[in-house]
C-alpha cells in the first residue's frame, strides 16, 4: 500500500545517516554502508548493505543487529518522551 511505501521511505531517511556514521565511520566495518527501500512487482522490501573485507560475516551481522536494537530503543524513547509531554499538556515536569 501507499502507506507502507511512505513508511519504508521514512525509515530509510531516518536510518541512513546514523547507520553510515556508526557502522562506516565509527566502527569502520567496511567501505560501503547503506540502506534502502524497494518496490518491485508489488512487493515492498527494505535492505541494509555493508560491503567489507575487514570483518567476517558474523561480526558484521552482530554489529548491524546491535545498531538496529539501539536505533529502535532510541526511537521508542523519543516516542515515549513525546507521549509523556502530550499527556502533561505540552509541558514537562521540572526535575
mmCIF file of N, CA, C and O in Angstrom:
data_model
loop_
_atom_site.group_PDB
_atom_site.id
_atom_site.type_symbol
_atom_site.label_atom_id
_atom_site.label_comp_id
_atom_site.label_asym_id
_atom_site.label_seq_id
_atom_site.Cartn_x
_atom_site.Cartn_y
_atom_site.Cartn_z
ATOM 1 N N UNK A 1 0.836 -1.184 0.000
ATOM 2 C CA UNK A 1 0.000 0.000 0.000
ATOM 3 C C UNK A 1 0.881 1.247 0.000
ATOM 4 O O UNK A 1 2.062 1.190 0.337
ATOM 5 N N UNK A 2 0.269 2.338 -0.320
ATOM 6 C CA UNK A 2 0.987 3.609 -0.340
ATOM 7 C C UNK A 2 1.521 3.949 1.052
ATOM 8 O O UNK A 2 2.646 4.429 1.197
ATOM 9 N N UNK A 3 0.713 3.679 2.066
ATOM 10 C CA UNK A 3 1.138 3.980 3.444
ATOM 11 C C UNK A 3 2.418 3.224 3.807
ATOM 12 O O UNK A 3 3.341 3.799 4.386
ATOM 13 N N UNK A 4 2.488 1.971 3.455
ATOM 14 C CA UNK A 4 3.687 1.176 3.765
ATOM 15 C C UNK A 4 4.902 1.669 2.982
ATOM 16 O O UNK A 4 6.019 1.666 3.499
ATOM 17 N N UNK A 5 4.701 2.091 1.747
ATOM 18 C CA UNK A 5 5.807 2.616 0.954
ATOM 19 C C UNK A 5 6.342 3.904 1.573
ATOM 20 O O UNK A 5 7.561 4.103 1.650
ATOM 21 N N UNK A 6 5.438 4.753 2.017
ATOM 22 C CA UNK A 6 5.846 6.008 2.655
ATOM 23 C C UNK A 6 6.590 5.719 3.957
ATOM 24 O O UNK A 6 7.615 6.340 4.247
ATOM 25 N N UNK A 7 6.098 4.763 4.743
ATOM 26 C CA UNK A 7 6.767 4.395 5.994
ATOM 27 C C UNK A 7 8.163 3.822 5.733
ATOM 28 O O UNK A 7 9.108 4.105 6.470
ATOM 29 N N UNK A 8 8.305 3.017 4.685
ATOM 30 C CA UNK A 8 9.614 2.453 4.337
ATOM 31 C C UNK A 8 10.577 3.562 3.921
ATOM 32 O O UNK A 8 11.755 3.548 4.308
ATOM 33 N N UNK A 9 10.096 4.542 3.171
ATOM 34 C CA UNK A 9 10.949 5.658 2.767
ATOM 35 C C UNK A 9 11.309 6.534 3.963
ATOM 36 O O UNK A 9 12.426 7.040 4.058
ATOM 37 N N UNK A 10 10.374 6.686 4.897
ATOM 38 C CA UNK A 10 10.658 7.431 6.115
ATOM 39 C C UNK A 10 11.721 6.702 6.939
ATOM 40 O O UNK A 10 12.665 7.323 7.444
ATOM 41 N N UNK A 11 11.587 5.398 7.064
ATOM 42 C CA UNK A 11 12.582 4.609 7.781
ATOM 43 C C UNK A 11 13.958 4.780 7.140
ATOM 44 O O UNK A 11 14.959 4.972 7.835
ATOM 45 N N UNK A 12 14.007 4.725 5.836
ATOM 46 C CA UNK A 12 15.269 4.913 5.121
ATOM 47 C C UNK A 12 15.877 6.276 5.454
ATOM 48 O O UNK A 12 17.074 6.382 5.738
ATOM 49 N N UNK A 13 15.047 7.305 5.437
ATOM 50 C CA UNK A 13 15.523 8.663 5.719
ATOM 51 C C UNK A 13 16.062 8.773 7.142
ATOM 52 O O UNK A 13 17.107 9.378 7.375
ATOM 53 N N UNK A 14 15.357 8.180 8.093
ATOM 54 C CA UNK A 14 15.777 8.249 9.491
ATOM 55 C C UNK A 14 17.021 7.403 9.774
ATOM 56 O O UNK A 14 17.843 7.755 10.615
ATOM 57 N N UNK A 15 17.155 6.298 9.088
ATOM 58 C CA UNK A 15 18.200 5.313 9.367
ATOM 59 C C UNK A 15 19.510 5.595 8.638
ATOM 60 O O UNK A 15 20.587 5.283 9.152
ATOM 61 N N UNK A 16 19.431 6.193 7.463
ATOM 62 C CA UNK A 16 20.581 6.296 6.568
ATOM 63 C C UNK A 16 21.813 6.950 7.205
ATOM 64 O O UNK A 16 22.901 6.374 7.189
ATOM 65 N N UNK A 17 21.661 8.127 7.757
ATOM 66 C CA UNK A 17 22.819 8.835 8.309
ATOM 67 C C UNK A 17 23.392 8.183 9.560
ATOM 68 O O UNK A 17 24.603 7.948 9.634
ATOM 69 N N UNK A 18 22.560 7.855 10.572
ATOM 70 C CA UNK A 18 23.150 7.203 11.750
ATOM 71 C C UNK A 18 23.757 5.832 11.436
ATOM 72 O O UNK A 18 24.767 5.448 12.030
ATOM 73 N N UNK A 19 23.169 5.104 10.494
ATOM 74 C CA UNK A 19 23.719 3.812 10.081
ATOM 75 C C UNK A 19 25.123 3.993 9.523
ATOM 76 O O UNK A 19 26.067 3.313 9.930
ATOM 77 N N UNK A 20 25.268 4.927 8.601
ATOM 78 C CA UNK A 20 26.572 5.196 7.994
ATOM 79 C C UNK A 20 27.559 5.697 9.049
ATOM 80 O O UNK A 20 28.696 5.220 9.117
ATOM 81 N N UNK A 21 27.114 6.663 9.856
ATOM 82 C CA UNK A 21 28.009 7.237 10.870
ATOM 83 C C UNK A 21 28.530 6.176 11.831
ATOM 84 O O UNK A 21 29.715 6.165 12.166
ATOM 85 N N UNK A 22 27.656 5.284 12.272
ATOM 86 C CA UNK A 22 28.069 4.286 13.264
ATOM 87 C C UNK A 22 28.880 3.151 12.641
ATOM 88 O O UNK A 22 29.972 2.839 13.103
ATOM 89 N N UNK A 23 28.337 2.522 11.599
ATOM 90 C CA UNK A 23 28.993 1.332 11.054
ATOM 91 C C UNK A 23 30.188 1.650 10.162
ATOM 92 O O UNK A 23 31.193 0.947 10.196
ATOM 93 N N UNK A 24 30.081 2.702 9.375
ATOM 94 C CA UNK A 24 31.174 3.025 8.454
ATOM 95 C C UNK A 24 32.218 3.919 9.110
ATOM 96 O O UNK A 24 33.401 3.627 9.099
ATOM 97 N N UNK A 25 31.767 5.020 9.721
ATOM 98 C CA UNK A 25 32.711 5.992 10.250
ATOM 99 C C UNK A 25 33.273 5.569 11.612
ATOM 100 O O UNK A 25 34.480 5.494 11.780
ATOM 101 N N UNK A 26 32.400 5.290 12.576
ATOM 102 C CA UNK A 26 32.865 4.972 13.932
ATOM 103 C C UNK A 26 33.504 3.579 14.022
ATOM 104 O O UNK A 26 34.607 3.439 14.541
ATOM 105 N N UNK A 27 32.796 2.565 13.531
ATOM 106 C CA UNK A 27 33.307 1.192 13.659
ATOM 107 C C UNK A 27 34.206 0.781 12.495
ATOM 108 O O UNK A 27 34.891 -0.241 12.589
ATOM 109 N N UNK A 28 34.174 1.532 11.410
ATOM 110 C CA UNK A 28 34.987 1.262 10.219
ATOM 111 C C UNK A 28 34.868 -0.199 9.771
ATOM 112 O O UNK A 28 35.853 -0.884 9.513
ATOM 113 N N UNK A 29 33.609 -0.649 9.650
ATOM 114 C CA UNK A 29 33.369 -2.045 9.290
ATOM 115 C C UNK A 29 33.619 -2.352 7.826
ATOM 116 O O UNK A 29 33.928 -3.473 7.473
ATOM 117 N N UNK A 30 33.424 -1.376 6.958
ATOM 118 C CA UNK A 30 33.579 -1.649 5.545
ATOM 119 C C UNK A 30 33.664 -0.376 4.747
ATOM 120 O O UNK A 30 33.607 0.716 5.290
ATOM 121 N N UNK A 31 33.801 -0.515 3.443
ATOM 122 C CA UNK A 31 33.910 0.671 2.606
ATOM 123 C C UNK A 31 32.590 1.091 2.000
ATOM 124 O O UNK A 31 32.489 2.147 1.403
ATOM 125 N N UNK A 32 31.556 0.285 2.150
ATOM 126 C CA UNK A 32 30.215 0.675 1.723
ATOM 127 C C UNK A 32 29.221 0.287 2.807
ATOM 128 O O UNK A 32 29.191 -0.864 3.235
ATOM 129 N N UNK A 33 28.430 1.274 3.255
ATOM 130 C CA UNK A 33 27.350 1.041 4.211
ATOM 131 C C UNK A 33 26.168 1.870 3.746
ATOM 132 O O UNK A 33 26.288 3.082 3.569
ATOM 133 N N UNK A 34 25.038 1.220 3.505
ATOM 134 C CA UNK A 34 23.859 1.946 3.034
ATOM 135 C C UNK A 34 22.601 1.149 3.372
ATOM 136 O O UNK A 34 22.663 0.002 3.777
ATOM 137 N N UNK A 35 21.463 1.806 3.182
ATOM 138 C CA UNK A 35 20.179 1.142 3.370
ATOM 139 C C UNK A 35 19.207 1.709 2.340
ATOM 140 O O UNK A 35 19.444 2.769 1.771
ATOM 141 N N UNK A 36 18.126 0.994 2.126
ATOM 142 C CA UNK A 36 17.150 1.491 1.170
ATOM 143 C C UNK A 36 15.917 0.621 1.074
ATOM 144 O O UNK A 36 15.923 -0.541 1.463
ATOM 145 N N UNK A 37 14.867 1.248 0.578
ATOM 146 C CA UNK A 37 13.613 0.532 0.360
ATOM 147 C C UNK A 37 13.434 0.304 -1.135
ATOM 148 O O UNK A 37 13.974 1.044 -1.952
ATOM 149 N N UNK A 38 12.691 -0.733 -1.468
ATOM 150 C CA UNK A 38 12.416 -1.080 -2.873
ATOM 151 C C UNK A 38 10.970 -1.479 -3.026
ATOM 152 O O UNK A 38 10.371 -2.055 -2.127
ATOM 153 N N UNK A 39 10.448 -1.212 -4.191
ATOM 154 C CA UNK A 39 9.109 -1.634 -4.575
ATOM 155 C C UNK A 39 9.278 -2.370 -5.889
ATOM 156 O O UNK A 39 9.517 -1.768 -6.922
ATOM 157 N N UNK A 40 9.208 -3.697 -5.842
ATOM 158 C CA UNK A 40 9.443 -4.495 -7.033
ATOM 159 C C UNK A 40 8.262 -5.433 -7.266
ATOM 160 O O UNK A 40 7.970 -6.287 -6.425
ATOM 161 N N UNK A 41 7.596 -5.253 -8.388
ATOM 162 C CA UNK A 41 6.454 -6.099 -8.748
ATOM 163 C C UNK A 41 5.427 -6.200 -7.617
ATOM 164 O O UNK A 41 4.921 -7.280 -7.315
ATOM 165 N N UNK A 42 5.188 -5.071 -6.976
ATOM 166 C CA UNK A 42 4.185 -5.033 -5.925
ATOM 167 C C UNK A 42 4.638 -5.538 -4.569
ATOM 168 O O UNK A 42 3.838 -5.654 -3.649
ATOM 169 N N UNK A 43 5.934 -5.844 -4.447
ATOM 170 C CA UNK A 43 6.463 -6.330 -3.176
ATOM 171 C C UNK A 43 7.383 -5.260 -2.594
ATOM 172 O O UNK A 43 8.322 -4.810 -3.249
ATOM 173 N N UNK A 44 7.097 -4.861 -1.371
ATOM 174 C CA UNK A 44 7.905 -3.858 -0.680
ATOM 175 C C UNK A 44 9.037 -4.544 0.065
ATOM 176 O O UNK A 44 8.825 -5.546 0.750
ATOM 177 N N UNK A 45 10.229 -4.008 -0.081
ATOM 178 C CA UNK A 45 11.375 -4.573 0.615
ATOM 179 C C UNK A 45 12.240 -3.484 1.207
ATOM 180 O O UNK A 45 12.166 -2.323 0.811
ATOM 181 N N UNK A 46 13.043 -3.868 2.172
ATOM 182 C CA UNK A 46 13.977 -2.938 2.798
ATOM 183 C C UNK A 46 15.253 -3.695 3.079
ATOM 184 O O UNK A 46 15.220 -4.831 3.572
ATOM 185 N N UNK A 47 16.379 -3.093 2.776
ATOM 186 C CA UNK A 47 17.637 -3.786 2.982
ATOM 187 C C UNK A 47 18.730 -2.882 3.499
ATOM 188 O O UNK A 47 18.667 -1.660 3.357
ATOM 189 N N UNK A 48 19.715 -3.507 4.107
ATOM 190 C CA UNK A 48 20.915 -2.819 4.571
ATOM 191 C C UNK A 48 22.092 -3.500 3.893
ATOM 192 O O UNK A 48 22.155 -4.729 3.821
ATOM 193 N N UNK A 49 23.025 -2.692 3.386
ATOM 194 C CA UNK A 49 24.197 -3.233 2.697
ATOM 195 C C UNK A 49 25.462 -2.788 3.418
ATOM 196 O O UNK A 49 25.650 -1.605 3.671
ATOM 197 N N UNK A 50 26.297 -3.760 3.744
ATOM 198 C CA UNK A 50 27.614 -3.490 4.297
ATOM 199 C C UNK A 50 28.593 -4.324 3.480
ATOM 200 O O UNK A 50 28.515 -5.548 3.480
ATOM 201 N N UNK A 51 29.485 -3.659 2.766
ATOM 202 C CA UNK A 51 30.491 -4.349 1.963
ATOM 203 C C UNK A 51 31.823 -4.186 2.683
ATOM 204 O O UNK A 51 32.272 -3.067 2.923
ATOM 205 N N UNK A 52 32.433 -5.316 3.034
ATOM 206 C CA UNK A 52 33.649 -5.263 3.834
ATOM 207 C C UNK A 52 34.561 -6.436 3.526
ATOM 208 O O UNK A 52 34.101 -7.540 3.296
ATOM 209 N N UNK A 53 35.846 -6.155 3.561
ATOM 210 C CA UNK A 53 36.823 -7.239 3.520
ATOM 211 C C UNK A 53 37.625 -7.251 4.813
ATOM 212 O O UNK A 53 38.608 -7.961 4.936
ATOM 213 N N UNK A 54 37.167 -6.457 5.804
ATOM 214 C CA UNK A 54 37.869 -6.329 7.076
ATOM 215 C C UNK A 54 37.344 -7.281 8.147
ATOM 216 O O UNK A 54 38.077 -7.673 9.044
ATOM 217 N N UNK A 55 36.058 -7.591 8.094
ATOM 218 C CA UNK A 55 35.421 -8.366 9.163
ATOM 219 C C UNK A 55 34.675 -9.555 8.571
ATOM 220 O O UNK A 55 34.147 -9.488 7.468
ATOM 221 N N UNK A 56 34.578 -10.649 9.331
ATOM 222 C CA UNK A 56 33.787 -11.788 8.867
ATOM 223 C C UNK A 56 32.292 -11.467 8.944
ATOM 224 O O UNK A 56 31.864 -10.567 9.667
ATOM 225 N N UNK A 57 31.512 -12.214 8.209
ATOM 226 C CA UNK A 57 30.073 -12.000 8.142
ATOM 227 C C UNK A 57 29.427 -11.969 9.524
ATOM 228 O O UNK A 57 28.585 -11.114 9.807
ATOM 229 N N UNK A 58 29.814 -12.883 10.393
ATOM 230 C CA UNK A 58 29.218 -12.956 11.726
ATOM 231 C C UNK A 58 29.431 -11.658 12.500
ATOM 232 O O UNK A 58 28.539 -11.187 13.203
ATOM 233 N N UNK A 59 30.599 -11.055 12.370
ATOM 234 C CA UNK A 59 30.896 -9.796 13.062
ATOM 235 C C UNK A 59 30.066 -8.653 12.476
ATOM 236 O O UNK A 59 29.573 -7.794 13.220
ATOM 237 N N UNK A 60 29.909 -8.649 11.162
ATOM 238 C CA UNK A 60 29.092 -7.610 10.511
ATOM 239 C C UNK A 60 27.643 -7.721 10.958
ATOM 240 O O UNK A 60 27.005 -6.717 11.287
ATOM 241 N N UNK A 61 27.120 -8.939 10.972
ATOM 242 C CA UNK A 61 25.730 -9.143 11.395
ATOM 243 C C UNK A 61 25.525 -8.767 12.858
ATOM 244 O O UNK A 61 24.506 -8.163 13.214
ATOM 245 N N UNK A 62 26.487 -9.093 13.710
ATOM 246 C CA UNK A 62 26.378 -8.747 15.128
ATOM 247 C C UNK A 62 26.380 -7.233 15.312
ATOM 248 O O UNK A 62 25.582 -6.690 16.084
ATOM 249 N N UNK A 63 27.248 -6.534 14.596
ATOM 250 C CA UNK A 63 27.303 -5.073 14.694
ATOM 251 C C UNK A 63 26.027 -4.440 14.159
ATOM 252 O O UNK A 63 25.502 -3.491 14.753
ATOM 253 N N UNK A 64 25.525 -4.961 13.062
ATOM 254 C CA UNK A 64 24.285 -4.440 12.491
ATOM 255 C C UNK A 64 23.115 -4.688 13.439
ATOM 256 O O UNK A 64 22.301 -3.786 13.679
ATOM 257 N N UNK A 65 23.041 -5.879 13.995
ATOM 258 C CA UNK A 65 21.966 -6.205 14.935
ATOM 259 C C UNK A 65 22.012 -5.285 16.147
ATOM 260 O O UNK A 65 20.988 -4.758 16.579
ATOM 261 N N UNK A 66 23.192 -5.069 16.689
ATOM 262 C CA UNK A 66 23.342 -4.177 17.843
ATOM 263 C C UNK A 66 22.920 -2.752 17.475
ATOM 264 O O UNK A 66 22.213 -2.095 18.240
ATOM 265 N N UNK A 67 23.344 -2.279 16.312
ATOM 266 C CA UNK A 67 22.952 -0.936 15.876
ATOM 267 C C UNK A 67 21.434 -0.823 15.760
ATOM 268 O O UNK A 67 20.841 0.147 16.235
ATOM 269 N N UNK A 68 20.808 -1.791 15.111
ATOM 270 C CA UNK A 68 19.355 -1.737 14.913
ATOM 271 C C UNK A 68 18.597 -1.796 16.240
ATOM 272 O O UNK A 68 17.583 -1.111 16.410
ATOM 273 N N UNK A 69 19.081 -2.582 17.186
ATOM 274 C CA UNK A 69 18.444 -2.638 18.511
ATOM 275 C C UNK A 69 18.537 -1.279 19.213
ATOM 276 O O UNK A 69 17.573 -0.803 19.802
ATOM 277 N N UNK A 70 19.704 -0.656 19.144
ATOM 278 C CA UNK A 70 19.882 0.666 19.765
ATOM 279 C C UNK A 70 19.049 1.731 19.049
ATOM 280 O O UNK A 70 18.481 2.615 19.695
ATOM 281 N N UNK A 71 19.013 1.648 17.742
ATOM 282 C CA UNK A 71 18.218 2.610 16.970
ATOM 283 C C UNK A 71 16.745 2.496 17.339
ATOM 284 O O UNK A 71 16.073 3.496 17.573
ATOM 285 N N UNK A 72 16.251 1.275 17.424
ATOM 286 C CA UNK A 72 14.847 1.049 17.802
ATOM 287 C C UNK A 72 14.568 1.591 19.195
ATOM 288 O O UNK A 72 13.558 2.257 19.428
ATOM 289 N N UNK A 73 15.469 1.311 20.138
ATOM 290 C CA UNK A 73 15.297 1.799 21.507
ATOM 291 C C UNK A 73 15.278 3.323 21.534
ATOM 292 O O UNK A 73 14.487 3.928 22.265
ATOM 293 N N UNK A 74 16.116 3.943 20.732
ATOM 294 C CA UNK A 74 16.161 5.410 20.662
ATOM 295 C C UNK A 74 14.855 5.979 20.115
ATOM 296 O O UNK A 74 14.320 6.957 20.652
ATOM 297 N N UNK A 75 14.324 5.361 19.083
ATOM 298 C CA UNK A 75 13.053 5.807 18.501
ATOM 299 C C UNK A 75 11.926 5.644 19.506
ATOM 300 O O UNK A 75 11.096 6.546 19.686
ATOM 301 N N UNK A 76 11.878 4.507 20.185
ATOM 302 C CA UNK A 76 10.832 4.273 21.189
ATOM 303 C C UNK A 76 10.950 5.246 22.362
ATOM 304 O O UNK A 76 9.937 5.717 22.884
ATOM 305 N N UNK A 77 12.181 5.561 22.771
ATOM 306 C CA UNK A 77 12.380 6.518 23.865
ATOM 307 C C UNK A 77 11.875 7.900 23.465
ATOM 308 O O UNK A 77 11.243 8.596 24.267
ATOM 309 N N UNK A 78 12.136 8.300 22.219
ATOM 310 C CA UNK A 78 11.642 9.597 21.736
ATOM 311 C C UNK A 78 10.123 9.604 21.689
ATOM 312 O O UNK A 78 9.487 10.593 22.043
ATOM 313 N N UNK A 79 9.549 8.499 21.253
ATOM 314 C CA UNK A 79 8.090 8.393 21.189
ATOM 315 C C UNK A 79 7.487 8.495 22.588
ATOM 316 O O UNK A 79 6.511 9.210 22.799
ATOM 317 N N UNK A 80 8.073 7.784 23.558
ATOM 318 C CA UNK A 80 7.576 7.824 24.934
ATOM 319 C C UNK A 80 7.721 9.219 25.531
ATOM 320 O O UNK A 80 6.837 9.686 26.247
ATOM 321 N N UNK A 81 8.822 9.869 25.230
ATOM 322 C CA UNK A 81 9.045 11.232 25.717
ATOM 323 C C UNK A 81 7.986 12.177 25.156
ATOM 324 O O UNK A 81 7.432 12.999 25.865
ATOM 325 N N UNK A 82 7.688 12.020 23.878
ATOM 326 C CA UNK A 82 6.669 12.848 23.240
ATOM 327 C C UNK A 82 5.295 12.573 23.842
ATOM 328 O O UNK A 82 4.519 13.498 24.095
ATOM 329 N N UNK A 83 4.979 11.298 24.070
ATOM 330 C CA UNK A 83 3.687 10.934 24.661
ATOM 331 C C UNK A 83 3.536 11.500 26.072
ATOM 332 O O UNK A 83 2.466 11.980 26.439
ATOM 333 N N UNK A 84 4.603 11.448 26.873
ATOM 334 C CA UNK A 84 4.553 11.995 28.222
ATOM 335 C C UNK A 84 4.353 13.509 28.182
ATOM 336 O O UNK A 84 3.618 14.065 28.974
ATOM 337 N N UNK A 85 5.018 14.161 27.224
ATOM 338 C CA UNK A 85 4.881 15.611 27.086
ATOM 339 C C UNK A 85 3.462 15.962 26.684
ATOM 340 O O UNK A 85 2.874 16.911 27.211
ATOM 341 N N UNK A 86 2.874 15.198 25.784
ATOM 342 C CA UNK A 86 1.483 15.431 25.352
ATOM 343 C C UNK A 86 0.519 15.215 26.512
ATOM 344 O O UNK A 86 -0.435 15.973 26.683
ATOM 345 N N UNK A 87 0.755 14.185 27.310
ATOM 346 C CA UNK A 87 -0.122 13.890 28.437
ATOM 347 C C UNK A 87 -0.037 14.971 29.511
ATOM 348 O O UNK A 87 -0.991 15.213 30.236
ATOM 349 N N UNK A 88 1.095 15.664 29.549
ATOM 350 C CA UNK A 88 1.278 16.730 30.543
ATOM 351 C C UNK A 88 0.803 18.069 29.997
ATOM 352 O O UNK A 88 1.093 19.113 30.560
ATOM 353 N N UNK A 89 0.104 18.046 28.885
ATOM 354 C CA UNK A 89 -0.400 19.294 28.303
ATOM 355 C C UNK A 89 0.666 20.088 27.588
ATOM 356 O O UNK A 89 0.606 21.316 27.529
ATOM 357 N N UNK A 90 1.660 19.383 27.061
ATOM 358 C CA UNK A 90 2.714 20.059 26.319
ATOM 359 C C UNK A 90 3.835 20.556 27.190
ATOM 360 O O UNK A 90 4.787 21.148 26.724
ATOM 361 N N UNK A 91 3.741 20.328 28.496
ATOM 362 C CA UNK A 91 4.778 20.788 29.414
ATOM 363 C C UNK A 91 5.409 19.581 30.104
ATOM 364 O O UNK A 91 4.731 18.626 30.436
ATOM 365 N N UNK A 92 6.704 19.652 30.287
ATOM 366 C CA UNK A 92 7.370 18.591 31.020
ATOM 367 C C UNK A 92 7.524 19.033 32.465
ATOM 368 O O UNK A 92 7.626 20.217 32.766
ATOM 369 N N UNK A 93 7.539 18.065 33.362
ATOM 370 C CA UNK A 93 7.679 18.369 34.770
ATOM 371 C C UNK A 93 9.136 18.706 35.080
ATOM 372 O O UNK A 93 10.035 18.057 34.577
ATOM 373 N N UNK A 94 9.365 19.710 35.916
ATOM 374 C CA UNK A 94 10.751 20.022 36.297
ATOM 375 C C UNK A 94 11.336 18.906 37.144
ATOM 376 O O UNK A 94 10.626 18.238 37.887
ATOM 377 N N UNK A 95 12.625 18.733 37.025
ATOM 378 C CA UNK A 95 13.312 17.678 37.794
ATOM 379 C C UNK A 95 13.758 18.187 39.129
ATOM 380 O O UNK A 95 14.009 19.277 39.388
#
